[in-house]
mmCIF file of C-alpha atoms in Angstrom:
data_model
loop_
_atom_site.group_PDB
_atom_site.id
_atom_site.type_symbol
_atom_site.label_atom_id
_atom_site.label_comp_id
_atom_site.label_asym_id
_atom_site.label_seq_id
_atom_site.Cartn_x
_atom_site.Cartn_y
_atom_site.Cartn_z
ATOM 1 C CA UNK A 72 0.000 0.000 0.000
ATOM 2 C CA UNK A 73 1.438 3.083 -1.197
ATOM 3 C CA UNK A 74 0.488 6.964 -1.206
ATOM 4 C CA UNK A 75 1.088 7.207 -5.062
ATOM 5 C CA UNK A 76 0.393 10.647 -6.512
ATOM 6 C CA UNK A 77 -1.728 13.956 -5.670
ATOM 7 C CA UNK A 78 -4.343 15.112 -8.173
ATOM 8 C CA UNK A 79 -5.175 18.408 -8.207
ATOM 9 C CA UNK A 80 -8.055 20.424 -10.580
ATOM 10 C CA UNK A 81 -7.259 22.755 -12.665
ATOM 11 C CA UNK A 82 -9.467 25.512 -15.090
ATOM 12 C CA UNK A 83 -6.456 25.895 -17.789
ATOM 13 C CA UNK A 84 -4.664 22.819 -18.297
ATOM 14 C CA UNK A 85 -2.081 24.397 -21.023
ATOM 15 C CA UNK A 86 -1.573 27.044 -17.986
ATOM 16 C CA UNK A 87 -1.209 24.823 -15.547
ATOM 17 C CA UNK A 88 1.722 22.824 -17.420
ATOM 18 C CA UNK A 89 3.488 25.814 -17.995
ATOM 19 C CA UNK A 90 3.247 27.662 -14.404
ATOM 20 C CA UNK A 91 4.564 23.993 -12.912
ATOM 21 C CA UNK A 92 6.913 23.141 -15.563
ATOM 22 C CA UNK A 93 8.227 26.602 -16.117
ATOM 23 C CA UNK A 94 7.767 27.998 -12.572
ATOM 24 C CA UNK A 95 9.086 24.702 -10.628
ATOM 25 C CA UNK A 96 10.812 23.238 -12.869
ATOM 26 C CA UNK A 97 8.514 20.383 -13.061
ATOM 27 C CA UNK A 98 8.709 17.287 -16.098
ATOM 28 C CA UNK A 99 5.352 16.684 -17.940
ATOM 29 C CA UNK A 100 5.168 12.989 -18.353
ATOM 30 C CA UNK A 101 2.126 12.831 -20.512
ATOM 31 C CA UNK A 102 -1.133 14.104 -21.139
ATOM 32 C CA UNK A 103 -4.424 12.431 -22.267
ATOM 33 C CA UNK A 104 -8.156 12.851 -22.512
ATOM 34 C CA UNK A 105 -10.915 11.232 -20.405
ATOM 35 C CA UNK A 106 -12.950 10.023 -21.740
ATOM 36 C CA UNK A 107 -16.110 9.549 -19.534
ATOM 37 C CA UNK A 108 -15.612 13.270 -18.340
ATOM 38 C CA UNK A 109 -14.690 14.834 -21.321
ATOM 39 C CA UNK A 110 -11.394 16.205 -19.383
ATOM 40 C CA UNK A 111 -8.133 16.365 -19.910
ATOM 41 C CA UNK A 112 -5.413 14.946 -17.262
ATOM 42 C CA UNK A 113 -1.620 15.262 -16.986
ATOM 43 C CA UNK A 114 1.405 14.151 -14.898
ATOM 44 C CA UNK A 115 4.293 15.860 -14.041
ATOM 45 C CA UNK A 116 7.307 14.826 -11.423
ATOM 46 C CA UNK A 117 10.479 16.730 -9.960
ATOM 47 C CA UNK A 118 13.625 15.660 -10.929
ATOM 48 C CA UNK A 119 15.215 13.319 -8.512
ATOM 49 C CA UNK A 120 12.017 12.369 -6.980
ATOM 50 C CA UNK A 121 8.850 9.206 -7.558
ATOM 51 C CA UNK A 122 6.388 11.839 -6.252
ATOM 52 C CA UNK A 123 3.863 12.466 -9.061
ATOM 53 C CA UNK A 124 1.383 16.038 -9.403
ATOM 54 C CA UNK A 125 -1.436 15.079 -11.716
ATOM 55 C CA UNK A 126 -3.241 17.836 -12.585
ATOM 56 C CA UNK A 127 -7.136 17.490 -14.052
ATOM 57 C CA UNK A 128 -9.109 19.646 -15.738
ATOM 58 C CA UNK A 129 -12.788 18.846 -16.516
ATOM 59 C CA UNK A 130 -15.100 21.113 -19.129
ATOM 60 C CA UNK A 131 -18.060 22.903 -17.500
ATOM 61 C CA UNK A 132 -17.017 22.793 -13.835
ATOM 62 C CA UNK A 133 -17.417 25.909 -11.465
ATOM 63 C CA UNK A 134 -14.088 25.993 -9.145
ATOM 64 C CA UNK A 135 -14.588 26.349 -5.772
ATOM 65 C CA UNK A 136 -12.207 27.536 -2.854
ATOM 66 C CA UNK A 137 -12.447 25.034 -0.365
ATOM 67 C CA UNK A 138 -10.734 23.079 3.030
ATOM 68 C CA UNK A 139 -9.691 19.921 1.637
ATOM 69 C CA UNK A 140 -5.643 20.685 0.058
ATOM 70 C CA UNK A 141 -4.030 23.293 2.236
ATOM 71 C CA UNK A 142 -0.457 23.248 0.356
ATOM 72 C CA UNK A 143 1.769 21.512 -2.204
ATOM 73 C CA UNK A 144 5.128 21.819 -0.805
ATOM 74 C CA UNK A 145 8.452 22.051 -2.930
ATOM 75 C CA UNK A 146 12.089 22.257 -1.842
ATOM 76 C CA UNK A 147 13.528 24.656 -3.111
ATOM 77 C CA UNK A 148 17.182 23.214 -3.279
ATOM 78 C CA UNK A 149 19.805 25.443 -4.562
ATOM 79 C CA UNK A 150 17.573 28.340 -5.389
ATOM 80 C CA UNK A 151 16.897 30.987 -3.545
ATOM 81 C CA UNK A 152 13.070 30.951 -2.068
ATOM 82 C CA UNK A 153 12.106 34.707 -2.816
ATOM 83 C CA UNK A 154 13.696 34.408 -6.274
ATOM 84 C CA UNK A 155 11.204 31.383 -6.869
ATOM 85 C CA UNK A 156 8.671 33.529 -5.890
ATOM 86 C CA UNK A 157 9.426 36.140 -8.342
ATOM 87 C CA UNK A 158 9.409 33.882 -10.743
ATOM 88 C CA UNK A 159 6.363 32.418 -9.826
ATOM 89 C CA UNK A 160 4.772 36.168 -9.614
ATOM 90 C CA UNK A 161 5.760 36.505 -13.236
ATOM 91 C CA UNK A 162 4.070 33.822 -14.231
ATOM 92 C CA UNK A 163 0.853 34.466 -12.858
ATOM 93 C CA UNK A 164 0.648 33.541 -8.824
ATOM 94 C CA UNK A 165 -0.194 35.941 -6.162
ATOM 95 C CA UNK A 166 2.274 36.596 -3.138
ATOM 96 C CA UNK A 167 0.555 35.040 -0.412
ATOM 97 C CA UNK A 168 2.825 35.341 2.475
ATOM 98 C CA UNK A 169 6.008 37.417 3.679
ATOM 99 C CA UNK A 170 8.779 34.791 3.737
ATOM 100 C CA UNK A 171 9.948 33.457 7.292
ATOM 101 C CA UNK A 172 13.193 32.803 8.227
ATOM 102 C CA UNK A 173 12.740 30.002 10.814
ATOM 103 C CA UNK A 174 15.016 28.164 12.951
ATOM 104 C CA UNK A 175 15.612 25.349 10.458
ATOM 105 C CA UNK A 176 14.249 26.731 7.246
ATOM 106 C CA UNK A 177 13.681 29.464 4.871
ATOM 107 C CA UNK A 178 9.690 29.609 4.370
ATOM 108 C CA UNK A 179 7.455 31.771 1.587
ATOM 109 C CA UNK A 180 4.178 31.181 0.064
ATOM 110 C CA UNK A 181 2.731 31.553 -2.672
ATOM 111 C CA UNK A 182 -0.939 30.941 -4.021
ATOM 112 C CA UNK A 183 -0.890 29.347 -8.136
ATOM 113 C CA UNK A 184 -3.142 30.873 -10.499
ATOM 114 C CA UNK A 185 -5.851 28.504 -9.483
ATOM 115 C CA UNK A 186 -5.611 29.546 -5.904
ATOM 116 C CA UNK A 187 -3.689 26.457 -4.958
ATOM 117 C CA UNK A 188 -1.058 27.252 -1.964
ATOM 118 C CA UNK A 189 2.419 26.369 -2.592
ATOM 119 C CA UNK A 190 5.062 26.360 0.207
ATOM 120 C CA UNK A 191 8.855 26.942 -0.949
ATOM 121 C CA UNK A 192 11.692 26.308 1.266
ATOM 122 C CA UNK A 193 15.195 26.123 1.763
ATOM 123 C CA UNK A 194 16.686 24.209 4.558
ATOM 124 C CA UNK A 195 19.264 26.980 6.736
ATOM 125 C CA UNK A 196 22.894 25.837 5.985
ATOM 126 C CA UNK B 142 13.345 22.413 -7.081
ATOM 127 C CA UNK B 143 12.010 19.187 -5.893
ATOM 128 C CA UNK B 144 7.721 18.843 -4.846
ATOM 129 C CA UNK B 145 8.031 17.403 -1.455
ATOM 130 C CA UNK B 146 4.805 16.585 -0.187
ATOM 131 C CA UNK B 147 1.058 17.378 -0.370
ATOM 132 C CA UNK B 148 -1.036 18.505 3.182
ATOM 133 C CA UNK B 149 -4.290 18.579 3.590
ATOM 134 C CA UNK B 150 -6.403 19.908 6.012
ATOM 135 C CA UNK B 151 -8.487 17.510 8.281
ATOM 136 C CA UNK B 152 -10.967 18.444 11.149
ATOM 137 C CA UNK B 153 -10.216 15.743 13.741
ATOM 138 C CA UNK B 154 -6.149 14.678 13.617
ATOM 139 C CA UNK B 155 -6.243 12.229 15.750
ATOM 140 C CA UNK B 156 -9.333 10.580 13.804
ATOM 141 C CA UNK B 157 -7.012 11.411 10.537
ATOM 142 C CA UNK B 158 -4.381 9.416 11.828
ATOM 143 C CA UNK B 159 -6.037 6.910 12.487
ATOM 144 C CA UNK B 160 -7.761 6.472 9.154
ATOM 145 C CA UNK B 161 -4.386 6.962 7.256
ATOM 146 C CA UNK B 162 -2.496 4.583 10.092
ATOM 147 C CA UNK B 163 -4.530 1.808 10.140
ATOM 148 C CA UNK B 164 -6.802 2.139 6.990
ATOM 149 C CA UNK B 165 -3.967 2.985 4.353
ATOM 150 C CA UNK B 166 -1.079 1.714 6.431
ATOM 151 C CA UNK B 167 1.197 4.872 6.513
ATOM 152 C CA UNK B 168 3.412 5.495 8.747
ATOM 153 C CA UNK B 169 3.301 8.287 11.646
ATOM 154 C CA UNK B 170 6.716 10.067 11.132
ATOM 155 C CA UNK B 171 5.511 12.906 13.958
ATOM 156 C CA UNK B 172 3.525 15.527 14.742
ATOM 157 C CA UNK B 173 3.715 19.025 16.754
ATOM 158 C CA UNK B 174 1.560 22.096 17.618
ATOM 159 C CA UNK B 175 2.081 25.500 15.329
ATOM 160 C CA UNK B 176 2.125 28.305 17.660
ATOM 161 C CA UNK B 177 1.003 30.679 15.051
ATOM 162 C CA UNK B 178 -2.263 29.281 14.553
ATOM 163 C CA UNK B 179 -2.825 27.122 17.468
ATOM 164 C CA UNK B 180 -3.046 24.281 15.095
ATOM 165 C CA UNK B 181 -1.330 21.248 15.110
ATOM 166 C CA UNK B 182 -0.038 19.118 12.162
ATOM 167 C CA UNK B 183 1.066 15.473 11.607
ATOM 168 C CA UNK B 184 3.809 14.167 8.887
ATOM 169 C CA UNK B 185 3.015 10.526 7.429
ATOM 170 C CA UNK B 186 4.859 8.189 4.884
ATOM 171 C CA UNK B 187 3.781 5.334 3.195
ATOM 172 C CA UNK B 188 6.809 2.719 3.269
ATOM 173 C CA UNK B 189 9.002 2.435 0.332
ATOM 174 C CA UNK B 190 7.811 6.154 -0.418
ATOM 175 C CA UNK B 191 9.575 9.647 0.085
ATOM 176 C CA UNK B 192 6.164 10.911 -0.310
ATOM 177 C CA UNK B 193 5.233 12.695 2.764
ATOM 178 C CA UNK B 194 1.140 13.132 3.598
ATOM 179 C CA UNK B 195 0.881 15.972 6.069
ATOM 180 C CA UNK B 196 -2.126 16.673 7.827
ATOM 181 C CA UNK B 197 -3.002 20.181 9.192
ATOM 182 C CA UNK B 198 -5.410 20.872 11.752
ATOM 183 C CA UNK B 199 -6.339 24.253 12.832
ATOM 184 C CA UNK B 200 -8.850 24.947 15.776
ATOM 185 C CA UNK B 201 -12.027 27.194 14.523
ATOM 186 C CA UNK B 202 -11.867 26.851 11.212
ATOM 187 C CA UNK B 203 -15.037 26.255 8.603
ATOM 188 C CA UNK B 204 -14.623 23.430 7.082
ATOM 189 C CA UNK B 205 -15.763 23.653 3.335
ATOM 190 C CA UNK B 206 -15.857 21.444 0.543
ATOM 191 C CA UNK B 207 -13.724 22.846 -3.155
ATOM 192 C CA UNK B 208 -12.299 22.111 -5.987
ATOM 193 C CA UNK B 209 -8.496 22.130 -5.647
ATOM 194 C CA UNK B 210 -8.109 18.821 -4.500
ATOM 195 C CA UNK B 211 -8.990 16.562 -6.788
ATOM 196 C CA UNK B 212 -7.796 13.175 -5.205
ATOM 197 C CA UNK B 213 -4.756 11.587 -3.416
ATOM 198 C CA UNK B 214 -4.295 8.519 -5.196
ATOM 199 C CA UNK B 215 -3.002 4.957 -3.132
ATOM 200 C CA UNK B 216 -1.359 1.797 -5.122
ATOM 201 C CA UNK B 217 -3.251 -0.963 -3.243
ATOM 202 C CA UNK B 218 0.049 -3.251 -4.482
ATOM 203 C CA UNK B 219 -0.616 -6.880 -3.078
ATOM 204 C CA UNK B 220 -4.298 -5.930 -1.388
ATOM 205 C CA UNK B 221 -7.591 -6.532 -3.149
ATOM 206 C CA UNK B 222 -9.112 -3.019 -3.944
ATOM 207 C CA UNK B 223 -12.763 -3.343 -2.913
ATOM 208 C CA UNK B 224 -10.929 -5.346 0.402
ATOM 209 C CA UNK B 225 -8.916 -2.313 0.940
ATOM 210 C CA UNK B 226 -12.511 -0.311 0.298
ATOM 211 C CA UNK B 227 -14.118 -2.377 2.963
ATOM 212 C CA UNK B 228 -11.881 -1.434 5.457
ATOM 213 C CA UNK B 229 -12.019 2.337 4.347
ATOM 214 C CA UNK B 230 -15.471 2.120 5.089
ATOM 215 C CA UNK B 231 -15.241 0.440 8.678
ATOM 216 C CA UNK B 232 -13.398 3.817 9.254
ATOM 217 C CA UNK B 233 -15.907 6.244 8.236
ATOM 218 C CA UNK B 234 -15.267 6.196 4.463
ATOM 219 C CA UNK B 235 -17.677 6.909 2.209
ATOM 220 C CA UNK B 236 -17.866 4.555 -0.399
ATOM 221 C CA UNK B 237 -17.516 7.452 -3.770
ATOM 222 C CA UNK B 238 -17.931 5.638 -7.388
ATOM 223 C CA UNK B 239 -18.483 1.695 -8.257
ATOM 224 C CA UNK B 240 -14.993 -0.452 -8.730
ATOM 225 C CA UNK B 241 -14.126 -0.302 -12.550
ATOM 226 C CA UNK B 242 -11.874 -3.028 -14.469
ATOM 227 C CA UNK B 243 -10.317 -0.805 -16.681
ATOM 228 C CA UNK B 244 -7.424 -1.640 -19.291
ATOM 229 C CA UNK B 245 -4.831 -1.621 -17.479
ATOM 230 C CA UNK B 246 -6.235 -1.106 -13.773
ATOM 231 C CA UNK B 247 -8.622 -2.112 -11.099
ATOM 232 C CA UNK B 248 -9.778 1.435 -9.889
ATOM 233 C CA UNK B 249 -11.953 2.205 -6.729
ATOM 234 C CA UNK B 250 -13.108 5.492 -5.488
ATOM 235 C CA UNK B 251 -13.926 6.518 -1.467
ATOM 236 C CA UNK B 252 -14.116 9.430 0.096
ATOM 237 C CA UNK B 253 -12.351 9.367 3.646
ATOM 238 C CA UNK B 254 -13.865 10.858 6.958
ATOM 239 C CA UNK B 255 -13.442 14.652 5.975
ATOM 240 C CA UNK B 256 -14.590 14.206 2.370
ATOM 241 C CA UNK B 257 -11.492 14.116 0.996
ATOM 242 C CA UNK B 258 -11.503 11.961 -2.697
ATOM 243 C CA UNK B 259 -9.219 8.840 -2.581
ATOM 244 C CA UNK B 260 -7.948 6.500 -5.575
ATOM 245 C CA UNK B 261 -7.351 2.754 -4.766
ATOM 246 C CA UNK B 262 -5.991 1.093 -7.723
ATOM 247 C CA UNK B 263 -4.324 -2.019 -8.936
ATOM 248 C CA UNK B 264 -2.241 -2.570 -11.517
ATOM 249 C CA UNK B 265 -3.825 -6.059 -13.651
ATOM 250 C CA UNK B 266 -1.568 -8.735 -14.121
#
């Protein structure tokens, strides 16, 4: 038993691709249609890492805010989390949060064009 | 640049543990309080996985139902997806969509304690 992959809904799936594959650096793996909903799905991974982002779009659908996914998280690695940001600002999200310097890591936020939270951070050297 | 983990937001953590200990056998890695909100939040892992679950509580919040999420998805491996389903629902699932034998899958649908969509699938043999 295995925790596998997070979906997440999107309204643009062409602007989706390119705010996570641009913006985080993120691999599309494929994309394909659904049939039974008329959708449109695609996968995308880090480098170095199993953990898969589907993201699902699906014609006709109001988009809600809701409770259910507080945050995506990404390490930031070598970069520098407020130069992410910019980038990320750049290409479309909003500045959510000032960025923290905590005891063991370099925190910001940001929220995707869809609203989604993302958390970027740096572990402190 | 590396997508860590996904957290959600539950209403009841020690009910969410639970479900994700003993329904989805993940692994507890920790928890701890967040002063800033009064929250608290929990880290989990399935094994064999560097994909990290984390579950956020935070006290006096309205819990509400959107669109962002679309599912966290679970690879059943050597378990029997409606048997996995079954025990979901001893532990306040909500069974979601019938089990379909697609192509290259056996895929099941439930919606654990806080609404929250989750994929059980299988690869066929």
């Amino acid at each position: 038993m295995k925790f596998t992959y997070t979906g997440v809904e999107v309204r643009d799936l062409d602007a989706a691709i390119g705010f996570y594959t641009k913006g985080l650096g993120m691999k599309l793996l494929g994309r394909s249609r659904i049939a039974a909903t008329g959708g449109e799905v695609a996968a995308l991974k880090s480098r170095g890492s199993d953990q898969v982002l589907e993201l699902n779009w699906y014609p006709r659908r109001r988009y809600r805010k809701g409770s259910e996914l507080d945050h995506l998280a990404f390490d930031v690695g070598k970069d520098d989390v407020n130069a992410v940001i910019d980038r990320l600002a750049g290409l479309g999200a909003t500045r959510a949060r000032a960025t923290e310097v905590r005891e063991k890591y370099i925190v910001g936020f940001v929220k995707d064009p869809d609203g989604i939270w993302l958390e970027l951070y740096k572990a402190r050297r």
